[in-house]
């Protein structure tokens, strides 16, 4: 058999957006996948799970035909039907719901199963053309981005390719070894030149294993740590007063605020010793070009926005932004200026309610505040997301999705927890079977991923499905008559980028700004160009957010009944709930495990590898306990968003996570949970 390699881009929701070289064999199958060496950020390195992507594309569990439910809701009994029948049924249900209850009773729900702009955004085109309910798309970045913007004003920062020029790299709530391997590629180069690596993380994760220094702080205490570090920086004359006078809003006000925010104040709040805080603050203050890579992980707390802002203040005190390789980065999203008007028909948007995707359980339960005076949700089309598994308060989500009076259509690659609850399941293509255009939230390249193989079975792309549906619903729009390639081409041109053909021959477009601008040396994105040490929180919140960087104690606190804090970070071999279906990823992650310190385990009389029940007021889950000194006393960790069916009782970890909206703009505090544990035999 002959084969050849074609270029593509990893579509998964990961900051890396790796450039790929994919082997296509002449029997319409995928072979090997390598990182593209010609992309300077990917630099030929990709994660193990995407290198094995053939396993996912050609998986026997891939959905290949439209399926209609035959048994009770959630029974898993379906029968194959044709695409025409499926689309007619879907259109008829959506029309009927809209006629009876109003268009806002239809909720097109999506997230980032693919990050491709066309396949991700098409569902919004239908929403806008039909006046269906809007969605607050806040499950991942809302808290972190709010915190970062409160200071810098813009979602970008030091070019990640400059990590190599740094002499001190801090992975702050960022498990790069697992969640963005390329960052580690560049960190390794910096370390060869003598850079030191610090990891700030509640437990010893894979990244902490590689660090020179690991600070195991309590979850949600980053604001206290950063504030005390700032105290030390001022006290020990490690601040750059000239830089602050020029680039920040109120250094004198901050200095006064910090007077009593000493390491001794922060020690009990963070669980770190005074010596650890002093040492880290001086290490940071004395570095020439310190680079803080802030992870979204640290933002998944009720005080996450305040914490991200506090950490983002550090380089504004030392002036690290002035050095190549110095400064900080949360994400690169604002480097791209893609005009999505055509993809999303945003010029047709109507003033509809915005339903909170993290509160899908409450929305489906008909909570009046969540419905915002509008009709109950009676029909849903889900693309690119697995809300039954990934959304908080998942028991309530499941209950809602099982409602007899809800018509649920799920367009998926696999029979996920969500698809299992559907009335209609439609088969979706993978990125290798359709065309798309990719930006990134962790690197500066605009890239293409054009179709490499024919769709498997009857799988169809999101764009195709939306256009077929639009036709049946009578929605008219120029993009509904276009192929993906035509839409990509027109979008590129409307955005002032090279067209599809040019971009394809260029390989990629570097959308970075000159290094100095990435480091805000031409001013921060605030009206006066100054970084806000005194954060610029959106106004009108019911709760006053702290005026200065501080410790803001609004976390789900432990109490006698819930003595432990739980965090639920991603697993290395999964990508959110994706890859929980492939054997090789499952073999590496084994099973859902409660990581617990041996001392705590003894106190609660658990046995290693024995069953443990974990719970709080929201629910209970049953899984295996795994003793480890990677996790400090008082904390428990469950890695990976496993499907509910992988837990002993069928209930997944997000049953324990709260869906109350963190300030200032909502989101989900996935790593901010108090629990009890009990031996279960
Ligand atoms: N392999 C793999 N890669 C992924 C993903 C995946 O599921 N698997 N998911 C992708 C997605 S959608 C995203 S958004 C990114 C997320 O990637 P990251 O930004 O790295 O975020 P997380 O992995 O959620 O959390 C990172 C670390 O934050 C720590 N943490 C939790 N609470 C706190 C806290 O209060 N303070 C501090 N300092 N640390 C805390 C956790 O222990 C964890 O080790 O990764 C992407 N990449
Ligand atoms: N406990 C806990 N929960 C979390 C997190 C956590 O750290 N801890 N992280 C949160 C974060 S950061 C995020 S971003 C969310 C992620 O939540 P989701 O965006 O829902 O991510 P996935 O679980 O990967 O589900 C995406 C689904 O889209 C499907 N898909 C992929 N490509 C396509 C396509 O082209 N078309 C269609 N129709 N479907 C496609 C995949 O098969 C997959 O089932 O989860 C959140 N949930
Ligand atoms: Mo995410």
XYZ file of C-alpha atoms and ligand atoms in Angstrom:
776
model
C 0.000 0.000 0.000
C 1.255 3.476 -0.818
C 0.973 6.451 1.491
C 1.820 10.129 1.674
C 1.921 12.778 4.361
C -0.319 15.846 4.379
C -0.323 18.868 6.679
C -2.995 19.452 9.258
C -3.653 21.142 12.586
C -4.717 19.485 15.813
C -8.318 20.602 16.405
C -8.524 19.812 20.107
C -9.125 22.330 22.850
C -5.533 22.726 23.843
C -3.422 25.899 23.765
C -0.853 24.243 21.489
C -2.894 23.865 18.251
C -0.058 21.669 17.001
C 0.952 21.627 13.353
C 0.751 18.018 12.176
C 2.057 15.802 9.416
C -0.468 13.055 8.845
C 0.066 9.876 6.865
C -2.771 9.041 4.477
C -2.845 5.544 3.084
C -4.548 4.731 -0.168
C -7.325 2.722 1.522
C -8.735 5.943 3.062
C -7.068 5.289 6.408
C -4.751 7.322 8.587
C -1.343 5.979 9.536
C 1.324 7.773 11.535
C 1.051 11.345 12.797
C 4.084 13.509 13.572
C 4.573 17.041 14.813
C 5.465 19.411 11.990
C 9.093 20.467 12.364
C 8.606 23.540 10.195
C 6.271 25.150 12.735
C 8.599 26.818 15.254
C 6.204 26.385 18.168
C 5.269 22.758 17.520
C 8.924 22.093 16.648
C 8.172 18.503 15.684
C 6.786 17.513 19.084
C 3.210 16.434 19.748
C 1.500 14.639 22.607
C 1.277 10.863 22.645
C -2.502 10.762 22.341
C -2.594 12.713 19.076
C 0.385 10.777 17.700
C -1.927 7.763 18.072
C -4.885 9.519 16.448
C -5.482 6.747 13.903
C -6.834 4.786 16.830
C -9.498 7.434 17.442
C -10.438 8.008 13.795
C -10.841 4.335 12.977
C -12.214 3.323 16.366
C -14.961 0.676 16.227
C -17.017 2.953 18.487
C -17.126 5.766 15.907
C -20.718 6.720 15.104
C -21.353 5.953 11.440
C -25.084 6.396 10.941
C -27.884 8.635 12.205
C -29.659 6.893 15.097
C -33.143 7.378 16.443
C -34.065 6.416 19.973
C -36.343 3.362 20.246
C -36.249 2.509 23.962
C -36.796 4.728 26.993
C -34.674 7.884 27.290
C -31.167 6.945 28.307
C -31.743 3.245 27.639
C -29.161 3.224 24.875
C -31.600 1.634 22.440
C -31.454 3.201 19.009
C -32.184 2.222 15.422
C -30.394 3.514 12.338
C -32.295 5.937 10.100
C -31.313 7.842 6.964
C -29.877 11.362 7.037
C -32.964 12.654 5.242
C -35.255 11.166 7.849
C -33.037 12.469 10.649
C -32.879 16.009 9.282
C -36.612 16.097 8.588
C -37.324 14.959 12.136
C -34.925 17.468 13.653
C -36.286 20.367 11.593
C -39.847 19.388 12.379
C -39.116 19.246 16.136
C -37.294 22.570 16.138
C -40.113 24.221 14.192
C -42.788 22.768 16.392
C -41.039 23.904 19.574
C -40.420 27.369 18.150
C -44.051 27.726 17.047
C -45.448 26.578 20.384
C -42.979 28.143 22.825
C -41.092 30.754 20.865
C -37.725 30.441 19.135
C -35.863 30.890 22.425
C -37.175 27.508 23.580
C -34.545 26.024 21.232
C -30.997 25.961 22.668
C -28.141 25.165 20.289
C -25.399 24.099 22.745
C -21.755 23.862 21.805
C -18.228 24.078 23.044
C -14.789 23.167 21.759
C -14.749 19.526 20.633
C -13.092 21.031 17.603
C -11.502 24.464 17.825
C -11.849 24.850 14.046
C -13.518 28.175 13.349
C -15.958 26.942 10.718
C -17.033 23.700 12.357
C -17.252 25.355 15.754
C -19.013 28.542 14.675
C -21.608 27.182 12.248
C -24.071 26.406 15.023
C -24.107 30.119 15.867
C -25.079 30.879 12.283
C -28.234 28.842 12.708
C -28.853 30.398 16.128
C -28.577 33.917 14.759
C -30.676 33.265 11.677
C -33.470 31.599 13.662
C -33.453 33.692 16.845
C -32.772 30.667 19.060
C -31.434 31.168 22.597
C -27.896 32.469 22.945
C -25.219 30.888 25.105
C -22.748 32.322 27.588
C -19.702 30.434 26.369
C -17.913 30.578 29.695
C -16.989 27.040 30.774
C -13.246 27.379 30.261
C -11.836 30.882 30.041
C -14.359 33.307 31.586
C -12.767 33.492 35.027
C -9.162 33.520 33.880
C -9.652 35.992 31.067
C -11.541 38.383 33.368
C -8.631 38.291 35.819
C -5.998 38.860 33.153
C -7.933 41.640 31.430
C -8.479 43.471 34.718
C -4.784 44.379 34.639
C -3.394 44.166 31.114
C -6.627 44.868 29.205
C -5.919 42.330 26.465
C -5.666 38.567 26.067
C -2.084 38.232 24.974
C 1.318 38.472 26.603
C 4.933 37.497 26.149
C 5.455 35.413 23.023
C 5.687 31.767 24.152
C 8.533 31.261 21.685
C 10.562 33.559 23.969
C 10.491 31.082 26.843
C 13.951 30.119 25.630
C 15.246 33.617 26.469
C 14.018 33.478 30.040
C 16.167 32.775 33.089
C 13.286 31.956 35.446
C 10.119 30.216 34.299
C 7.136 29.838 36.584
C 4.365 27.402 35.669
C 1.633 28.846 37.828
C -1.393 26.553 38.009
C -0.396 25.153 34.651
C 0.370 21.470 34.221
C 2.255 21.958 30.950
C 3.685 18.431 30.791
C 0.117 17.150 30.510
C -1.795 20.036 28.968
C 0.628 21.675 26.506
C 3.716 19.635 25.716
C 5.236 22.276 23.433
C 5.619 24.686 26.302
C 7.898 22.066 27.839
C 9.915 21.824 24.604
C 10.753 25.516 24.873
C 11.307 25.346 28.633
C 13.797 22.510 28.103
C 15.822 24.731 25.750
C 15.810 27.564 28.302
C 16.982 25.197 31.017
C 19.907 24.085 28.880
C 20.939 27.734 29.025
C 20.607 27.728 32.809
C 17.008 28.870 33.391
C 15.279 27.643 36.516
C 11.756 26.231 36.639
C 9.283 26.854 39.464
C 5.886 25.172 39.657
C 3.107 26.654 41.788
C 0.487 23.960 42.181
C -1.474 22.376 45.020
C -0.087 18.908 44.245
C 3.038 17.398 42.734
C 1.802 16.926 39.175
C 3.902 15.823 36.176
C 5.230 19.349 35.714
C 6.286 19.680 39.361
C 8.353 16.516 38.894
C 10.527 18.475 36.485
C 10.798 21.649 38.568
C 13.707 23.068 40.576
C 11.197 24.352 43.093
C 7.606 23.313 43.753
C 5.332 25.444 45.920
C 2.395 23.322 47.024
C -0.027 26.024 48.017
C -3.638 25.531 49.059
C -6.069 25.768 46.140
C -7.490 29.256 45.810
C -4.689 30.925 47.786
C -2.674 32.313 44.846
C -3.894 35.841 45.610
C -2.362 35.585 49.085
C 0.942 34.235 47.735
C 1.253 36.870 45.001
C 0.307 39.675 47.378
C 2.905 38.613 49.950
C 5.521 38.315 47.187
C 4.737 41.886 46.206
C 5.231 42.924 49.828
C 8.704 41.355 49.770
C 9.544 42.906 46.387
C 8.789 46.393 47.736
C 10.425 45.749 51.104
C 13.648 44.404 49.589
C 13.906 47.031 46.852
C 13.356 44.451 44.133
C 10.814 46.584 42.304
C 11.582 48.720 39.265
C 10.193 52.092 40.342
C 10.963 53.759 37.045
C 9.048 51.102 35.139
C 6.136 51.296 37.570
C 5.955 55.075 37.338
C 5.715 54.849 33.591
C 3.585 51.742 33.060
C 1.291 51.256 36.074
C -1.644 53.138 37.525
C -0.954 53.539 41.230
C 2.255 52.010 42.625
C 2.144 54.171 45.765
C -1.417 53.074 46.498
C -0.379 49.442 46.054
C 2.663 49.832 48.287
C 0.485 51.249 51.061
C -2.023 48.417 50.654
C 0.755 45.831 50.932
C 2.152 47.084 54.257
C 0.565 44.335 56.342
C 0.418 41.664 53.619
C 3.556 40.010 54.920
C 4.778 36.456 54.333
C 3.651 35.730 57.905
C 0.148 36.875 56.928
C 0.171 34.677 53.821
C 1.711 31.565 55.388
C -1.422 30.156 57.069
C -3.602 31.168 54.096
C -1.385 29.427 51.540
C -0.122 26.545 53.677
C 3.436 27.554 52.694
C 6.140 28.494 55.180
C 7.388 32.056 55.559
C 10.779 30.843 54.334
C 9.271 29.372 51.157
C 7.435 32.592 50.346
C 10.506 34.743 51.054
C 12.714 32.471 48.965
C 10.373 32.426 45.978
C 9.800 36.189 46.135
C 13.531 36.899 46.107
C 14.214 34.339 43.394
C 11.546 36.052 41.322
C 12.695 39.570 42.161
C 16.314 38.864 41.286
C 15.684 37.134 37.978
C 16.563 39.084 34.862
C 13.829 37.835 32.547
C 11.187 35.967 34.522
C 8.346 34.407 32.532
C 5.173 33.386 34.357
C 3.109 30.941 32.318
C -0.264 31.192 34.032
C -2.521 28.192 33.524
C -6.261 28.337 33.229
C -6.161 25.656 35.930
C -5.470 28.180 38.668
C -8.486 30.237 37.587
C -11.027 27.497 38.280
C -11.755 28.842 41.744
C -14.477 31.160 43.024
C -11.758 33.752 43.617
C -9.914 32.771 40.435
C -10.212 36.124 38.661
C -8.780 37.959 41.664
C -5.943 35.415 41.858
C -5.064 35.655 38.156
C -4.995 39.433 38.383
C -2.778 39.304 41.488
C -0.265 37.024 39.757
C -0.317 39.202 36.643
C 0.813 42.160 38.796
C 4.201 40.577 39.547
C 6.000 41.461 36.284
C 4.513 44.955 36.500
C 6.435 45.437 39.766
C 9.782 44.029 38.663
C 9.523 45.380 35.132
C 10.267 41.894 33.795
C 8.194 42.862 30.760
C 11.168 44.909 29.537
C 13.371 41.900 28.843
C 13.026 39.467 25.958
C 11.619 36.304 27.497
C 10.296 38.273 30.476
C 6.713 38.987 31.490
C 3.764 36.639 31.611
C 1.239 34.831 29.457
C -2.216 33.426 30.091
C -3.365 33.092 26.487
C -2.763 34.466 23.004
C -6.395 34.710 21.825
C -6.421 38.442 21.072
C -3.546 38.146 18.597
C -6.083 36.987 16.030
C -8.605 39.301 14.436
C -10.756 36.860 12.560
C -13.964 38.357 11.218
C -16.539 35.654 11.931
C -19.527 37.541 10.524
C -19.943 35.128 7.626
C -19.398 31.952 9.659
C -21.806 32.986 12.400
C -24.178 35.314 10.532
C -23.552 37.636 13.459
C -25.037 40.558 11.523
C -28.370 38.716 11.829
C -28.121 38.292 15.619
C -31.267 39.200 17.502
C -31.544 40.374 21.098
C -32.071 36.948 22.649
C -31.346 35.706 26.164
C -27.897 34.236 26.831
C -28.219 30.917 28.656
C -25.329 30.030 30.954
C -23.709 26.862 29.574
C -22.225 26.024 32.985
C -25.701 26.194 34.519
C -27.267 23.846 31.989
C -28.649 21.762 34.874
C -30.434 24.769 36.373
C -31.604 25.956 32.950
C -33.122 22.571 32.138
C -34.704 22.453 35.598
C -36.449 25.698 34.664
C -34.934 27.883 37.380
C -36.649 31.230 36.766
C -33.454 33.286 37.119
C -31.731 31.057 34.583
C -34.603 31.266 32.111
C -34.485 35.073 32.396
C -38.223 35.451 31.851
C -38.116 33.414 28.634
C -39.678 30.057 27.779
C -38.445 26.700 29.108
C -35.896 24.950 26.898
C -37.779 22.329 24.871
C -35.281 21.373 22.170
C -31.494 21.190 22.077
C -28.969 20.577 19.348
C -25.599 19.712 20.900
C -22.405 19.876 18.855
C -18.778 19.778 19.970
C -19.538 19.158 23.602
C -20.349 16.505 26.149
C -22.236 18.449 28.820
C -23.507 15.367 30.700
C -19.882 14.677 31.644
C -18.050 18.018 31.598
C -20.511 20.504 33.089
C -20.798 21.140 36.833
C -23.633 19.694 38.948
C -23.715 16.843 36.480
C -26.415 14.851 38.266
C -28.745 17.748 37.626
C -27.551 18.038 34.033
C -28.368 14.401 33.454
C -31.794 14.796 35.031
C -32.502 17.750 32.763
C -31.318 16.031 29.601
C -33.574 13.077 30.466
C -36.701 15.269 30.636
C -39.494 13.598 28.667
C -40.588 16.941 27.204
C -37.125 17.855 25.886
C -36.128 16.914 22.340
C -32.383 16.280 22.426
C -30.277 15.915 19.293
C -26.562 15.221 19.717
C -24.117 15.416 16.819
C -21.093 13.380 17.892
C -18.157 11.214 16.897
C -18.804 8.781 19.751
C -21.653 7.549 21.933
C -20.816 9.859 24.840
C -22.722 10.180 28.112
C -24.668 13.010 26.469
C -25.391 11.160 23.224
C -26.710 8.216 25.244
C -29.497 10.464 26.557
C -30.495 11.779 23.126
C -33.603 11.272 21.006
C -31.536 11.639 17.873
C -27.795 10.940 17.501
C -26.021 12.118 14.352
C -22.533 10.993 13.269
C -19.835 13.686 13.021
C -16.597 13.778 11.052
C -13.198 14.210 12.703
C -10.807 16.984 11.694
C -9.125 14.675 9.191
C -12.426 14.275 7.329
C -13.377 17.949 6.925
C -11.839 21.360 6.181
C -11.180 24.038 8.766
C -9.217 27.072 9.875
C -7.528 27.327 13.277
C -6.432 30.124 15.575
C -4.928 29.250 18.954
C -5.012 30.364 22.576
C -1.412 29.413 23.282
C 0.659 30.305 20.233
C 0.554 32.865 17.433
C -0.066 30.875 14.236
C -3.148 30.919 12.022
C -3.284 27.496 10.372
C -5.354 25.349 8.051
C -6.446 21.768 8.406
C -7.831 20.578 5.090
C -9.630 17.321 4.561
C -7.293 14.325 4.247
C -9.626 11.331 4.021
C -13.226 10.690 3.071
C -15.738 10.802 5.942
C -16.128 7.486 7.725
C -19.462 5.814 7.176
C -22.156 8.473 6.933
C -20.377 10.929 9.227
C -20.970 14.564 8.233
C -19.393 17.824 9.326
C -21.021 20.415 11.587
C -21.084 22.954 8.759
C -22.861 20.500 6.466
C -25.428 19.592 9.100
C -26.179 23.222 9.898
C -26.645 24.048 6.221
C -28.936 21.086 5.638
C -30.980 22.088 8.624
C -31.057 25.748 7.605
C -32.521 24.738 4.263
C -35.294 22.777 5.911
C -36.006 25.578 8.369
C -36.121 28.189 5.624
C -33.122 30.123 6.984
C -31.331 31.956 4.215
C -27.752 33.111 4.286
C -24.956 33.157 1.771
C -22.703 30.910 3.925
C -25.435 28.270 4.016
C -24.849 27.673 0.331
C -21.074 27.525 0.574
C -18.618 24.726 1.058
C -16.230 24.907 4.001
C -13.442 25.997 1.686
C -15.490 28.839 0.237
C -16.379 29.989 3.730
C -12.768 29.794 4.928
C -11.617 31.743 1.886
C -14.214 34.493 2.320
C -13.535 34.716 6.056
C -9.796 35.061 5.523
C -10.328 37.822 2.986
C -12.857 39.643 5.182
C -10.271 39.536 7.985
C -7.481 40.992 5.885
C -5.505 37.737 5.938
C -4.091 35.906 2.901
C -6.720 33.805 1.115
C -7.024 30.039 1.446
C -4.735 29.208 -1.425
C -2.048 31.587 -0.209
C -2.315 30.428 3.397
C -2.122 26.834 2.254
C 1.064 27.459 0.325
C 2.556 29.525 3.174
C 1.827 26.697 5.620
C 0.868 29.113 8.385
C 0.571 32.809 9.157
C 2.487 34.211 12.105
C 0.019 36.604 13.790
C 2.388 37.695 16.535
C 3.230 41.340 17.095
C 6.800 42.608 17.461
C 8.293 41.276 20.700
C 8.180 44.688 22.437
C 4.470 45.027 21.721
C 3.752 41.512 22.951
C 5.395 42.677 26.160
C 3.231 45.815 26.250
C 6.202 48.180 25.950
C 4.022 50.394 23.773
C 1.538 50.481 26.632
C -1.054 48.168 28.113
C -4.466 47.880 26.495
C -6.032 50.415 28.859
C -7.211 53.902 27.909
C -4.103 55.478 29.500
C -1.789 52.611 28.515
C -1.132 51.712 32.152
C -1.388 48.313 33.801
C -4.097 48.287 36.443
C -2.566 47.327 39.792
C -5.953 48.397 41.061
C -8.036 46.038 38.958
C -10.634 47.297 36.618
C -13.489 44.893 37.474
C -16.646 45.202 35.455
C -19.085 47.274 37.474
C -22.546 46.359 38.690
C -21.687 43.187 40.608
C -23.723 42.392 43.690
C -20.608 41.457 45.584
C -17.785 43.921 45.911
C -14.603 42.429 44.548
C -11.338 43.374 46.290
C -10.032 46.782 45.384
C -6.413 45.605 45.319
C -4.630 42.295 44.730
C -5.487 40.326 47.827
C -6.643 37.110 49.398
C -10.370 36.900 48.705
C -11.901 34.149 50.838
C -14.955 33.156 48.832
C -13.919 29.560 48.136
C -15.973 26.568 49.092
C -14.450 26.299 52.555
C -13.859 23.069 54.375
C -15.877 22.453 57.523
C -16.345 19.579 59.941
C -18.606 17.700 57.567
C -16.510 18.431 54.473
C -12.927 18.407 55.743
C -11.073 17.994 52.429
C -10.577 20.136 49.334
C -11.026 18.405 45.959
C -9.440 19.473 42.664
C -10.299 17.807 39.337
C -7.588 18.662 36.775
C -7.272 17.126 33.287
C -5.644 13.748 32.704
C -2.537 13.617 30.566
C -3.865 11.004 28.149
C -7.355 12.452 27.764
C -8.457 15.777 26.342
C -11.356 16.769 28.543
C -13.712 13.815 28.011
C -12.317 13.067 24.540
C -9.955 10.057 24.257
C -11.744 8.397 27.168
C -12.857 6.018 24.421
C -9.466 4.936 23.047
C -7.884 1.813 24.513
C -4.351 3.157 24.650
C -5.376 6.280 26.584
C -7.565 4.228 28.892
C -4.720 1.792 29.523
C -2.453 4.653 30.558
C -5.008 6.348 32.814
C -6.363 3.003 34.097
C -9.474 4.128 35.994
C -10.833 7.082 37.943
C -8.783 7.354 41.137
C -8.969 9.465 44.248
C -5.395 10.564 44.937
C -5.038 11.039 48.681
C -2.201 11.588 51.129
C -1.399 8.411 53.127
C -1.829 10.306 56.419
C -5.340 11.445 55.521
C -6.120 7.997 54.157
C -5.167 6.460 57.515
C -7.327 8.969 59.353
C -10.352 8.040 57.240
C -9.478 4.331 57.406
C -9.222 3.878 53.664
C -7.307 1.075 52.029
C -4.980 1.632 49.108
C -6.712 0.555 45.868
C -9.892 -0.045 47.886
C -13.159 1.703 47.140
C -13.833 5.119 48.571
C -17.005 7.162 48.568
C -16.534 10.913 48.110
C -19.358 13.337 48.583
C -20.844 16.652 49.541
C -24.310 18.223 49.571
C -24.549 17.868 45.754
C -23.912 14.162 45.449
C -21.613 11.198 45.912
C -19.221 9.304 43.696
C -17.618 5.914 44.204
C -14.105 5.147 42.987
C -10.742 3.617 43.888
C -8.474 5.285 46.438
C -4.822 5.673 45.545
C -2.387 6.699 48.293
C 0.327 9.124 47.285
C 2.577 11.700 48.862
C 2.190 13.791 45.693
C -0.933 15.152 47.337
C -0.551 17.108 50.583
C -2.735 16.499 53.587
C -6.114 18.208 53.356
C -6.354 17.838 49.576
C -7.718 15.118 47.304
C -7.290 14.978 43.523
C -9.204 13.205 40.761
C -7.480 13.536 37.389
C -9.463 13.368 34.155
C -13.061 13.950 33.140
C -14.045 10.293 32.946
C -17.510 9.352 31.714
C -19.952 8.573 34.501
C -20.036 4.934 33.422
C -16.385 4.505 34.430
C -17.267 5.163 38.073
C -18.555 2.291 40.168
C -21.995 3.892 40.660
C -22.168 5.432 37.198
C -21.895 8.967 38.593
C -18.990 11.131 37.408
C -16.850 13.623 39.295
C -18.718 16.735 38.189
C -21.654 15.649 40.343
C -19.606 17.170 43.189
C -18.730 20.471 41.481
C -20.932 23.517 42.079
C -22.555 25.489 39.255
C -22.897 28.797 41.097
C -21.448 31.509 38.853
C -18.104 32.915 40.057
C -17.580 36.669 39.810
C -17.198 38.740 37.799
C -18.540 37.005 34.696
C -19.515 33.416 35.496
C -17.747 30.186 34.618
C -17.186 27.071 36.665
C -15.022 26.605 39.760
C -13.981 23.045 38.876
C -11.068 23.000 41.344
C -12.992 24.605 44.227
C -14.890 21.843 46.002
C -15.158 20.703 49.629
C -15.866 17.006 50.232
C -15.979 14.185 52.765
C -14.533 10.736 52.119
C -15.614 7.383 53.502
C -14.293 3.900 53.034
C -16.631 1.803 50.927
C -15.298 -1.653 51.671
N -3.723 16.173 28.235
C -4.642 17.128 28.321
N -4.369 18.362 27.839
C -5.297 19.324 27.923
C -6.584 19.102 28.453
C -6.862 17.784 28.923
O -7.972 17.477 29.393
N -5.856 16.838 28.858
N -7.515 20.097 28.496
C -7.284 21.278 27.681
C -8.072 22.423 28.149
S -9.689 22.546 27.657
C -7.555 23.386 28.914
S -8.513 24.709 29.364
C -6.159 23.354 29.319
C -6.014 23.510 30.828
O -4.693 23.340 31.175
P -4.034 24.058 32.432
O -4.067 25.512 32.240
O -2.726 23.416 32.655
O -5.102 23.792 33.580
P -5.500 22.518 34.444
O -4.838 21.319 33.898
O -6.968 22.543 34.655
O -4.852 22.806 35.821
C -3.457 23.003 35.898
C -3.024 22.845 37.302
O -3.697 23.799 38.114
C -3.707 23.275 39.405
N -4.607 24.037 40.262
C -5.880 23.781 40.636
N -6.313 24.736 41.476
C -5.300 25.619 41.637
C -5.124 26.817 42.384
O -6.023 27.294 43.070
N -3.929 27.434 42.291
C -2.899 26.938 41.554
N -1.752 27.600 41.535
N -3.032 25.808 40.842
C -4.216 25.172 40.872
C -4.063 21.831 39.185
O -3.608 21.069 40.268
C -3.349 21.498 37.897
O -2.138 20.795 38.125
O -5.533 22.136 28.977
C -5.833 21.677 27.670
N -4.969 20.561 27.439
N -14.157 18.280 36.575
C -13.729 19.027 35.546
N -14.578 19.351 34.555
C -14.153 20.101 33.525
C -12.818 20.570 33.463
C -11.939 20.215 34.514
O -10.749 20.575 34.533
N -12.424 19.448 35.540
N -12.410 21.338 32.403
C -13.431 22.137 31.750
C -12.899 22.712 30.527
S -11.501 23.632 30.660
C -13.482 22.569 29.325
S -12.845 23.422 28.012
C -14.677 21.715 29.159
C -14.609 20.927 27.850
O -15.783 20.384 27.552
P -16.139 19.918 26.044
O -15.862 21.003 25.071
O -17.501 19.356 26.085
O -14.996 18.839 25.723
P -14.993 17.288 25.469
O -15.323 16.568 26.708
O -13.707 16.955 24.855
O -16.191 17.035 24.463
C -16.155 17.487 23.161
C -16.964 16.519 22.307
O -17.019 17.023 20.983
C -16.896 15.937 20.073
N -16.373 16.480 18.809
C -15.092 16.675 18.456
N -15.016 17.206 17.217
C -16.286 17.329 16.768
C -16.848 17.824 15.542
O -16.165 18.241 14.619
N -18.208 17.832 15.467
C -19.011 17.373 16.475
N -20.315 17.444 16.309
N -18.483 16.894 17.621
C -17.156 16.878 17.759
C -15.975 14.969 20.764
O -16.179 13.652 20.283
C -16.330 15.158 22.237
O -17.228 14.200 22.708
O -14.770 20.794 30.242
C -14.756 21.397 31.508
N -15.027 20.414 32.529
Mo -10.721 24.309 28.611
